[in-house]
CSV table of C-alpha atoms and ligand atoms in Angstrom, one decimal:
chain,number,residue,atom,x,y,z
C,1,MET,CA,0.0,0.1,0.0
C,2,ASN,CA,1.3,3.5,-0.7
C,3,ILE,CA,1.4,5.8,2.3
C,4,ALA,CA,1.4,9.6,2.3
C,5,VAL,CA,2.4,11.7,5.2
C,6,ILE,CA,1.0,15.2,4.9
C,7,GLY,CA,3.1,17.8,6.9
C,8,THR,CA,6.9,17.4,7.6
C,9,GLY,CA,7.3,18.8,11.2
C,10,TYR,CA,8.5,16.9,14.1
C,11,VAL,CA,5.7,14.4,14.0
C,12,GLY,CA,5.6,14.1,10.1
C,13,LEU,CA,9.3,13.8,9.6
C,14,VAL,CA,9.6,10.9,12.3
C,15,THR,CA,6.3,9.3,11.1
C,16,ALA,CA,7.4,9.2,7.5
C,17,ALA,CA,10.9,8.0,8.2
C,18,GLY,CA,9.5,5.4,10.8
C,19,LEU,CA,6.9,3.9,8.5
C,20,ALA,CA,9.4,3.6,5.7
C,21,GLU,CA,11.7,1.8,8.1
C,22,PHE,CA,9.0,-0.8,8.8
C,23,GLY,CA,9.3,-1.5,5.1
C,24,HIS,CA,6.4,0.6,3.7
C,25,LYS,CA,6.3,2.8,0.5
C,26,VAL,CA,6.1,6.4,2.0
C,27,VAL,CA,5.7,9.8,0.4
C,28,GLY,CA,6.2,12.8,2.6
C,29,THR,CA,4.7,16.0,1.5
C,30,ASP,CA,4.6,19.6,2.6
C,31,LYS,CA,3.7,22.8,1.0
C,32,ASP,CA,7.0,24.4,2.3
C,33,PHE,CA,9.3,23.8,-1.0
C,34,GLU,CA,12.4,24.7,0.7
C,35,LYS,CA,11.9,22.2,3.5
C,36,ILE,CA,11.1,19.5,0.8
C,37,SER,CA,14.0,20.2,-1.3
C,38,LYS,CA,16.5,20.1,1.8
C,39,VAL,CA,14.9,17.1,3.1
C,40,SER,CA,14.9,15.3,-0.1
C,41,GLN,CA,18.7,15.6,0.0
C,42,GLY,CA,18.9,14.1,3.5
C,43,ILE,CA,19.3,17.7,5.1
C,44,VAL,CA,16.9,17.5,8.2
C,45,PRO,CA,15.8,20.9,9.5
C,46,ILE,CA,15.4,20.0,13.0
C,47,TYR,CA,17.7,18.5,15.5
C,48,GLU,CA,16.4,15.0,16.6
C,49,PRO,CA,18.8,12.1,17.5
C,50,GLY,CA,18.9,9.6,14.9
C,51,LEU,CA,16.5,11.1,12.4
C,52,ASP,CA,19.1,12.0,9.9
C,53,GLU,CA,20.3,8.5,9.6
C,54,LEU,CA,16.7,7.2,9.5
C,55,ILE,CA,15.9,9.4,6.6
C,56,MET,CA,19.0,9.2,4.7
C,57,SER,CA,18.9,5.2,4.8
C,58,ASN,CA,15.2,5.1,3.6
C,59,LEU,CA,15.9,7.6,0.9
C,60,LYS,CA,18.7,5.6,-0.3
C,61,LYS,CA,16.5,2.1,-0.2
C,62,GLY,CA,13.9,4.0,-2.0
C,63,ASN,CA,11.1,3.3,0.7
C,64,LEU,CA,10.9,7.3,1.3
C,65,VAL,CA,10.5,10.1,-1.0
C,66,PHE,CA,9.5,13.5,-0.5
C,67,SER,CA,7.2,15.6,-2.8
C,68,THR,CA,5.7,19.1,-2.8
C,69,ASP,CA,2.9,17.8,-5.1
C,70,LEU,CA,0.2,17.4,-2.7
C,71,ASP,CA,-2.6,16.6,-5.3
C,72,LYS,CA,-0.5,13.7,-6.8
C,73,THR,CA,0.7,12.5,-3.6
C,74,ILE,CA,-2.9,12.1,-2.3
C,75,ALA,CA,-4.2,10.6,-5.4
C,76,GLU,CA,-1.5,7.8,-5.4
C,77,ALA,CA,-1.9,7.1,-1.8
C,78,ASP,CA,-4.0,4.3,-0.1
C,79,ILE,CA,-3.5,5.7,3.4
C,80,ILE,CA,-2.9,9.3,4.3
C,81,PHE,CA,-1.3,10.2,7.7
C,82,VAL,CA,-2.4,13.7,8.6
C,83,CYS,CA,0.6,15.4,10.4
C,84,VAL,CA,0.1,19.1,10.0
C,85,GLY,CA,0.1,21.7,12.9
C,86,THR,CA,-2.9,22.3,15.2
C,87,PRO,CA,-1.5,25.3,17.0
C,88,GLN,CA,-2.9,27.1,20.0
C,89,ARG,CA,-5.2,30.0,19.5
C,90,ASP,CA,-5.7,32.9,21.9
C,91,ASP,CA,-8.5,31.4,23.7
C,92,GLY,CA,-6.6,28.2,24.3
C,93,SER,CA,-8.5,26.1,21.8
C,94,ALA,CA,-6.4,24.4,18.8
C,95,ASP,CA,-6.5,26.0,15.5
C,96,MET,CA,-7.9,23.2,13.1
C,97,SER,CA,-7.8,25.4,9.9
C,98,GLN,CA,-4.6,23.3,8.5
C,99,ILE,CA,-6.6,20.0,9.2
C,100,GLU,CA,-9.7,21.5,7.5
C,101,GLU,CA,-7.4,22.6,4.5
C,102,VAL,CA,-5.7,19.1,4.1
C,103,SER,CA,-9.5,17.4,4.3
C,104,ARG,CA,-10.6,19.6,1.4
C,105,GLN,CA,-7.3,18.7,-0.6
C,106,ILE,CA,-8.2,15.0,0.1
C,107,ALA,CA,-11.7,15.3,-0.9
C,108,ARG,CA,-10.6,16.8,-4.3
C,109,ASN,CA,-8.1,13.8,-4.9
C,110,LEU,CA,-10.6,11.0,-3.7
C,111,ASN,CA,-10.0,8.9,-6.8
C,112,ARG,CA,-10.3,5.6,-4.9
C,113,TYR,CA,-10.7,4.3,-1.4
C,114,LYS,CA,-8.4,5.9,1.1
C,115,LEU,CA,-7.9,5.6,4.7
C,116,VAL,CA,-7.3,9.2,6.4
C,117,VAL,CA,-5.5,8.9,9.6
C,118,GLU,CA,-5.3,11.7,12.2
C,119,LYS,CA,-1.7,11.6,13.7
C,120,SER,CA,-1.4,15.1,14.8
C,121,THR,CA,-2.8,15.9,18.3
C,122,VAL,CA,-6.7,16.9,17.7
C,123,PRO,CA,-9.6,17.6,19.8
C,124,VAL,CA,-11.8,14.8,20.4
C,125,LYS,CA,-14.6,14.8,17.6
C,126,THR,CA,-12.2,16.0,15.0
C,127,SER,CA,-12.7,13.0,12.9
C,128,PHE,CA,-16.5,13.9,12.5
C,129,TRP,CA,-15.3,17.2,11.2
C,130,ILE,CA,-12.7,15.7,8.8
C,131,LYS,CA,-15.4,13.1,7.6
C,132,ARG,CA,-17.8,15.9,7.1
C,133,THR,CA,-15.5,18.2,5.2
C,134,ILE,CA,-14.4,15.3,2.8
C,135,SER,CA,-18.1,14.2,2.1
C,136,LEU,CA,-19.1,17.7,1.5
C,137,HIS,CA,-16.2,18.5,-1.0
C,138,LYS,CA,-15.7,15.0,-2.7
C,139,LYS,CA,-16.4,15.0,-6.4
C,140,THR,CA,-16.8,11.1,-6.8
C,141,ASP,CA,-18.7,8.5,-4.8
C,142,GLN,CA,-15.5,6.8,-3.8
C,143,GLU,CA,-15.6,5.5,-0.2
C,144,PHE,CA,-13.2,6.7,2.7
C,145,ASP,CA,-12.6,5.9,6.4
C,146,VAL,CA,-11.1,8.3,9.0
C,147,ALA,CA,-9.1,6.8,11.9
C,148,SER,CA,-7.2,8.1,14.8
C,149,ASN,CA,-3.6,6.8,15.6
C,150,PRO,CA,-2.1,9.7,18.0
C,151,GLU,CA,1.5,10.0,18.3
C,152,PHE,CA,3.5,9.8,21.7
C,153,LEU,CA,6.6,11.0,20.5
C,154,ARG,CA,8.9,12.8,23.0
C,155,GLU,CA,11.3,15.2,21.3
C,156,GLY,CA,14.8,14.1,21.8
C,157,SER,CA,13.6,10.4,21.6
C,158,ALA,CA,11.2,10.8,19.1
C,159,VAL,CA,12.7,8.0,16.6
C,160,SER,CA,13.2,5.4,19.2
C,161,ASP,CA,9.7,6.1,20.6
C,162,PHE,CA,8.5,5.6,16.9
C,163,LEU,CA,10.4,2.4,16.5
C,164,ASN,CA,9.8,0.9,19.7
C,165,PRO,CA,6.6,2.2,21.1
C,166,ASP,CA,5.0,1.5,24.6
C,167,ARG,CA,1.6,1.3,23.1
C,168,ILE,CA,-0.1,2.3,19.7
C,169,ILE,CA,-3.6,3.5,19.9
C,170,VAL,CA,-5.7,2.9,16.8
C,171,GLY,CA,-9.4,4.5,16.7
C,172,VAL,CA,-11.4,3.1,14.1
C,173,GLU,CA,-15.0,2.8,13.2
C,174,THR,CA,-14.9,0.2,10.3
C,175,GLN,CA,-13.4,-3.2,10.1
C,176,ARG,CA,-11.7,-2.3,6.9
C,177,ALA,CA,-9.9,0.7,8.6
C,178,ARG,CA,-8.9,-1.7,11.5
C,179,ASP,CA,-7.5,-4.3,9.3
C,180,ILE,CA,-5.3,-1.7,7.4
C,181,LEU,CA,-4.0,0.1,10.5
C,182,CYS,CA,-3.3,-3.1,12.5
C,183,GLY,CA,-1.6,-4.4,9.3
C,184,ILE,CA,0.7,-1.4,9.2
C,185,TYR,CA,1.7,-2.1,12.9
C,186,ALA,CA,1.6,-5.8,12.6
C,187,LYS,CA,4.9,-6.2,14.2
C,188,PHE,CA,3.7,-4.5,17.4
C,189,ARG,CA,0.4,-6.6,17.9
C,190,GLU,CA,0.8,-7.0,21.5
C,191,ARG,CA,1.1,-3.3,22.0
C,192,LEU,CA,-1.8,-2.4,20.0
C,193,LEU,CA,-5.0,-1.0,21.7
C,194,VAL,CA,-8.0,-0.7,19.3
C,195,THR,CA,-10.9,1.6,20.4
C,196,ASN,CA,-13.4,3.9,18.6
C,197,ILE,CA,-12.2,7.2,17.3
C,198,ASP,CA,-13.5,9.6,19.9
C,199,THR,CA,-11.6,7.4,22.6
C,200,ALA,CA,-8.3,7.4,20.6
C,201,GLU,CA,-8.4,11.1,20.2
C,202,LEU,CA,-9.2,11.6,23.9
C,203,ILE,CA,-6.4,9.1,25.0
C,204,LYS,CA,-3.7,11.5,23.4
C,205,HIS,CA,-5.1,14.8,25.2
C,206,ALA,CA,-5.8,12.8,28.5
C,207,SER,CA,-2.3,11.3,28.7
C,208,ASN,CA,-0.3,14.7,28.2
C,209,SER,CA,-2.7,16.7,30.6
C,210,PHE,CA,-2.0,13.9,33.1
C,211,LEU,CA,1.7,14.1,32.7
C,212,ALA,CA,1.5,17.8,32.8
C,213,MET,CA,-0.7,17.6,36.0
C,214,LYS,CA,2.0,15.4,37.6
C,215,ILE,CA,4.8,17.9,36.8
C,216,SER,CA,2.7,20.5,38.5
C,217,TYR,CA,1.8,18.4,41.3
C,218,ILE,CA,5.5,17.8,42.2
C,219,ASN,CA,6.3,21.4,41.7
C,220,LEU,CA,3.6,22.4,44.2
C,221,ILE,CA,5.1,20.0,46.6
C,222,SER,CA,8.5,21.6,46.0
C,223,ASN,CA,7.0,24.9,47.2
C,224,ILE,CA,6.2,23.0,50.6
C,225,CYS,CA,9.6,21.6,50.6
C,226,GLU,CA,11.2,24.9,50.5
C,227,LYS,CA,9.3,26.4,53.4
C,228,THR,CA,10.5,23.2,55.5
C,229,ASP,CA,13.4,20.8,55.7
C,230,ALA,CA,11.8,18.3,53.3
C,231,ASN,CA,13.9,17.3,50.2
C,232,VAL,CA,11.6,17.2,47.1
C,233,GLU,CA,13.7,14.7,45.2
C,234,GLN,CA,13.4,12.3,48.1
C,235,VAL,CA,9.9,13.0,48.5
C,236,ALA,CA,9.6,12.2,44.6
C,237,GLU,CA,11.5,9.1,45.2
C,238,GLY,CA,9.4,7.9,47.9
C,239,MET,CA,6.2,8.7,46.1
C,240,GLY,CA,7.5,7.0,42.9
C,241,LEU,CA,8.4,3.5,45.0
C,242,ASP,CA,4.5,3.1,45.0
C,243,PRO,CA,3.9,1.4,41.6
C,244,ARG,CA,0.6,3.1,41.3
C,245,ILE,CA,2.2,6.5,41.3
C,246,GLY,CA,5.6,5.7,39.4
C,247,GLY,CA,8.8,7.6,39.7
C,248,ARG,CA,8.9,9.2,36.2
C,249,PHE,CA,7.7,12.7,35.5
C,250,LEU,CA,8.0,13.7,39.0
C,251,LYS,CA,11.3,16.0,38.7
C,252,ALA,CA,10.5,19.4,40.1
C,253,GLY,CA,11.8,22.4,38.2
C,254,ILE,CA,10.8,25.7,36.5
C,255,GLY,CA,7.9,24.0,34.9
C,256,TYR,CA,7.0,21.9,31.6
C,257,GLY,CA,7.3,23.7,28.2
C,258,GLY,CA,7.5,22.4,24.6
C,259,SER,CA,5.1,22.2,21.9
C,260,CYS,CA,2.7,19.7,23.5
C,261,PHE,CA,2.0,19.9,27.2
C,262,PRO,CA,1.0,23.7,27.6
C,263,LYS,CA,-1.0,23.5,24.4
C,264,ASP,CA,-2.8,20.3,25.2
C,265,ILE,CA,-3.6,20.9,28.8
C,266,LYS,CA,-5.2,24.2,27.8
C,267,ALA,CA,-7.0,22.6,24.7
C,268,LEU,CA,-8.5,19.8,26.9
C,269,ALA,CA,-9.7,22.1,29.4
C,270,ARG,CA,-11.5,24.2,26.5
C,271,ILE,CA,-12.9,21.1,25.1
C,272,GLY,CA,-14.4,20.0,28.5
C,273,GLU,CA,-15.8,23.4,29.2
C,274,GLU,CA,-17.4,23.5,25.8
C,275,LEU,CA,-19.1,20.3,26.6
C,276,GLY,CA,-20.2,21.7,30.1
C,277,VAL,CA,-17.6,19.9,32.1
C,278,ASP,CA,-15.9,21.7,35.1
C,279,MET,CA,-12.2,21.7,34.0
C,280,SER,CA,-10.8,23.5,37.2
C,281,LEU,CA,-8.4,20.7,38.0
C,282,LEU,CA,-6.6,21.1,34.7
C,283,LYS,CA,-6.8,24.8,34.7
C,284,GLU,CA,-5.2,24.9,38.0
C,285,ALA,CA,-2.4,22.7,37.0
C,286,ASP,CA,-1.6,25.2,34.1
C,287,ARG,CA,-1.8,28.1,36.4
C,288,ILE,CA,0.9,26.4,38.8
C,289,ASN,CA,3.0,25.8,35.9
C,290,ALA,CA,2.8,29.5,34.8
C,291,GLU,CA,3.7,30.5,38.3
C,292,ARG,CA,7.0,28.6,38.0
C,293,VAL,CA,9.1,31.3,36.1
C,294,ARG,CA,8.0,34.0,38.7
C,295,ILE,CA,9.0,31.7,41.7
C,296,PHE,CA,12.3,31.2,39.9
C,297,VAL,CA,13.1,34.8,39.0
C,298,ASP,CA,12.5,35.7,42.8
C,299,LYS,CA,15.1,33.1,43.6
C,300,ILE,CA,17.5,35.0,41.5
C,301,LYS,CA,16.5,38.2,43.2
C,302,GLN,CA,16.8,36.6,46.7
C,303,ALA,CA,20.5,36.0,45.6
C,304,LEU,CA,21.3,39.2,43.8
C,305,TRP,CA,18.8,41.6,45.2
C,306,ILE,CA,18.9,44.2,42.5
C,307,LEU,CA,19.1,42.6,39.1
C,308,LYS,CA,19.9,46.0,37.2
C,309,ASP,CA,23.3,45.8,35.6
C,310,LYS,CA,24.0,42.5,37.2
C,311,GLN,CA,25.8,40.1,34.6
C,312,ILE,CA,24.0,36.8,34.6
C,313,ALA,CA,25.2,33.4,32.8
C,314,VAL,CA,22.0,31.6,31.5
C,315,LEU,CA,22.8,28.1,30.9
C,316,GLY,CA,20.1,26.0,28.9
C,317,LEU,CA,17.6,27.6,26.4
C,318,ALA,CA,15.8,24.6,25.0
C,319,PHE,CA,12.6,23.4,26.7
C,320,LYS,CA,14.3,20.1,27.8
C,321,PRO,CA,17.7,18.5,26.9
C,322,GLU,CA,18.5,16.8,23.6
C,323,THR,CA,16.4,19.1,21.5
C,324,ASP,CA,16.9,22.6,19.8
C,325,ASP,CA,13.4,23.4,20.5
C,326,ILE,CA,12.4,26.6,22.5
C,327,ARG,CA,8.8,26.5,21.9
C,328,GLU,CA,7.0,27.5,25.1
C,329,ALA,CA,10.3,26.9,26.7
C,330,PRO,CA,10.3,28.5,30.5
C,331,SER,CA,13.7,30.1,29.3
C,332,ILE,CA,11.9,32.6,27.2
C,333,ARG,CA,10.0,34.0,30.1
C,334,VAL,CA,12.9,33.9,32.3
C,335,ILE,CA,14.9,35.9,29.9
C,336,ARG,CA,12.3,38.4,29.4
C,337,SER,CA,11.9,39.1,33.0
C,338,LEU,CA,15.6,39.3,33.6
C,339,LEU,CA,16.0,41.9,30.7
C,340,GLN,CA,13.2,44.0,31.9
C,341,GLU,CA,14.9,44.2,35.4
C,342,GLY,CA,17.9,45.5,33.6
C,343,ALA,CA,20.3,42.5,33.9
C,344,ARG,CA,23.1,41.7,31.5
C,345,LEU,CA,22.8,38.2,30.0
C,346,ARG,CA,25.3,35.7,28.4
C,347,LEU,CA,23.4,32.8,27.2
C,348,CYS,CA,24.5,29.3,26.3
C,349,ASP,CA,22.9,26.1,25.1
C,350,PRO,CA,24.3,23.2,23.2
C,351,GLN,CA,21.8,23.3,20.4
C,352,ALA,CA,19.1,25.9,20.7
C,353,SER,CA,20.9,29.2,20.6
C,354,ASP,CA,20.2,29.8,17.0
C,355,ASN,CA,16.6,29.6,17.6
C,356,MET,CA,16.7,31.9,20.5
C,357,LYS,CA,18.4,34.3,18.4
C,358,GLN,CA,15.5,34.5,16.2
C,359,LEU,CA,13.5,35.8,19.4
C,360,TYR,CA,16.4,37.6,21.2
C,361,PRO,CA,19.0,38.8,18.7
C,362,GLU,CA,22.3,39.8,20.4
C,363,GLU,CA,22.6,43.2,21.9
C,364,PRO,CA,25.8,44.9,22.9
C,365,ASP,CA,26.4,44.7,26.5
C,366,ARG,CA,22.8,43.5,27.3
C,367,LEU,CA,22.7,40.0,25.7
C,368,ARG,CA,25.4,37.8,24.3
C,369,TYR,CA,25.3,34.1,23.0
C,370,CYS,CA,28.5,32.2,24.2
C,371,ALA,CA,30.0,29.1,22.8
C,372,SER,CA,30.6,27.3,26.0
C,373,PRO,CA,29.4,27.4,29.7
C,374,TYR,CA,32.9,28.9,30.6
C,375,ASP,CA,32.6,31.7,28.4
C,376,ALA,CA,28.9,32.6,29.8
C,377,ALA,CA,30.3,32.4,33.3
C,378,GLU,CA,33.1,35.1,32.5
C,379,LYS,CA,32.7,37.8,35.3
C,380,ALA,CA,29.0,36.6,36.1
C,381,ASN,CA,27.5,37.9,39.2
C,382,ALA,CA,25.4,34.7,39.1
C,383,MET,CA,24.9,31.5,36.9
C,384,VAL,CA,21.3,30.2,36.3
C,385,ILE,CA,20.5,26.8,35.0
C,386,LEU,CA,17.3,26.5,32.9
C,387,THR,CA,17.7,23.2,31.1
C,388,GLU,CA,19.3,20.0,32.5
C,389,TRP,CA,22.0,19.2,29.7
C,390,ASP,CA,24.2,16.4,30.6
C,391,ASP,CA,27.1,18.6,29.6
C,392,PHE,CA,26.1,21.0,32.5
C,393,ALA,CA,26.3,18.4,35.1
C,394,LYS,CA,29.7,17.5,34.1
C,395,LEU,CA,31.1,21.1,34.1
C,396,ASP,CA,34.3,21.9,35.8
C,397,LEU,CA,32.9,24.0,38.5
C,398,LYS,CA,36.4,25.0,39.9
C,399,ARG,CA,36.9,26.6,36.3
C,400,ILE,CA,33.4,28.1,36.5
C,401,LYS,CA,34.1,29.6,39.9
C,402,GLU,CA,37.3,31.1,38.7
C,403,ALA,CA,35.5,32.7,35.7
C,404,MET,CA,32.9,34.1,37.8
C,405,ALA,CA,32.7,37.4,39.6
C,406,ASN,CA,30.5,35.9,42.5
C,407,PRO,CA,30.2,32.3,42.9
C,408,ILE,CA,26.3,32.1,42.9
C,409,ILE,CA,24.4,29.4,41.1
C,410,VAL,CA,20.6,29.4,40.9
C,411,ASP,CA,19.7,26.0,39.6
C,412,GLY,CA,16.2,25.5,38.0
C,413,ARG,CA,16.6,22.1,37.2
C,414,ASN,CA,18.5,20.6,40.3
C,415,VAL,CA,21.5,19.5,38.2
C,416,PHE,CA,24.0,19.7,40.8
C,417,SER,CA,24.4,18.3,44.4
C,418,PRO,CA,24.1,21.1,46.8
C,419,GLU,CA,26.8,19.4,48.9
C,420,ALA,CA,29.3,19.3,46.1
C,421,VAL,CA,28.7,22.6,45.0
C,422,LYS,CA,28.6,24.4,48.4
C,423,LYS,CA,31.9,22.4,49.3
C,424,LEU,CA,33.5,24.2,46.3
C,425,GLY,CA,32.4,27.4,47.9
C,426,PHE,CA,29.4,28.4,45.7
C,427,GLU,CA,26.3,29.9,47.2
C,428,TYR,CA,23.6,27.6,45.8
C,429,TYR,CA,19.9,27.9,45.4
C,430,SER,CA,17.8,25.1,43.8
C,431,ILE,CA,14.2,23.6,43.6
C,432,GLY,CA,12.6,22.1,46.7
C,433,ARG,CA,15.6,21.4,48.5
C,434,LYS,CA,18.4,23.1,50.8
H,1,UDX,C1,5.4,15.1,25.3
H,1,UDX,C2,4.9,13.8,25.6
H,1,UDX,O1,6.0,13.2,26.6
H,1,UDX,C3,4.8,13.0,24.3
H,1,UDX,O2,4.2,11.7,24.7
H,1,UDX,C4,3.9,13.7,23.5
H,1,UDX,O3,3.6,13.1,22.3
H,1,UDX,C5,4.4,15.2,23.2
H,1,UDX,O4,4.6,15.8,24.3
H,1,UDX,P1,7.9,16.3,24.7
H,1,UDX,O5,6.9,17.5,24.7
H,1,UDX,O6,8.8,16.0,23.9
H,1,UDX,O7,6.8,15.2,24.8
H,1,UDX,O8,8.6,16.3,26.2
H,1,UDX,P2,8.7,15.6,27.6
H,1,UDX,O9,9.9,14.8,27.6
H,1,UDX,O10,7.3,14.8,27.9
H,1,UDX,O11,8.8,17.1,28.5
H,1,UDX,C6,7.7,17.9,28.5
H,1,UDX,C7,8.2,18.9,29.6
H,1,UDX,O12,7.9,18.5,30.9
H,1,UDX,C8,9.6,19.5,29.3
H,1,UDX,O13,9.6,21.0,29.5
H,1,UDX,C9,10.3,19.0,30.7
H,1,UDX,O14,11.3,19.9,31.0
H,1,UDX,C10,9.2,19.0,31.7
H,1,UDX,N1,9.3,18.1,32.7
H,1,UDX,C11,9.3,16.5,32.5
H,1,UDX,C12,9.4,18.4,33.9
H,1,UDX,O15,9.4,19.6,34.4
H,1,UDX,N2,9.6,17.4,35.0
H,1,UDX,C13,9.5,16.0,34.7
H,1,UDX,O16,9.6,15.2,35.6
H,1,UDX,C14,9.2,15.8,33.3
């Protein structure tokens, strides 16, 4: 069967390359000419470990091609994975205009039976609208099905998540769609959960909102730890030993960011409210997350008192390690607050500096991007940690201390051991522990 993947963002690229790796014939398509021309030559526009190799090897094998000819790609496809963006609108709901546009394009090219699979994160009931749009615009009486197969890819490990998934959710309403999708994922039979479409759509939003809530919960607990002698890492460890709770996603810090959690928790709250369900639980979790940056900037003030004209080394810009992505990264708001207070910043990140430069270009004396943490630490009055990159945990702290004007670290991700840094003579502030 011929597979088309529409949209070549994070989700689309990994899906296209992953399905090709399973041995299917895949055409990836996007309306962005430049992106397609680059990726056709194996130049991947995003940093995602293992993705370059996966794309390159499948381009060579001939399992994967890229095209900007959307009409032709749809016409030739039996299965169409929709991986276009569903960005957040001002009211928190998801902007579904790209999905609608793709549905109309599919309708125009419905020359034989096709299975349309929603892969992007979409609100429950989206399949109803896709079906309705295709039915309204199709020019033939060819049949089609819509199915939901949500992605659960974590940035930084998206390739291994795709090739070795914990679970594959398949939401279908016909036997034909079920057979096709289960066939595509035949090698993962024991990890497949088949549901109806509304359920599959909701599983994605419900999972991400739950994880976001878990993070806000431990962040709330960390606030209590800071007012007592409790240590949030040990609290999390103790909680996590209960298999009903589990130890993952209990890392306190400056809050979750990225393209999924902030958007999905707001979207689910919105969907629930539209359906007349009280969604205050999720709204509160989201509010707790928004507070993290203010709490963190207060910590910096606690260390430096007045921020005006203070030089601060900012280590970590990406919303999490192993990615160059800064979408909804807490670093954006931390930088904004520090600049508003008149601080001078020296920023450093192993991958995300170029992206941050688009938002915050260099400014003489006010904002500089540095190639290494040691360079960033030069004459700094304090160093703040915003992303827990491995490289930062391995820093030569003696060298850092020599470079700094004042040996003060404000660590938003608990990268260092308080005993070790204090022994070296640093004043050290971290999250939920002394
Ligand atoms: C997430 C989901 O994990 C994935 O299943 C979904 O498909 C897309 O959204 P991703 O956004 O790539 O993936 O990042 P993830 O690793 O889940 O981290 C999200 C955010 O939560 C990051 O900002 C991270 O720093 C933060 N986080 C995570 C914490 O603050 N504490 C934790 O314990 C875990």
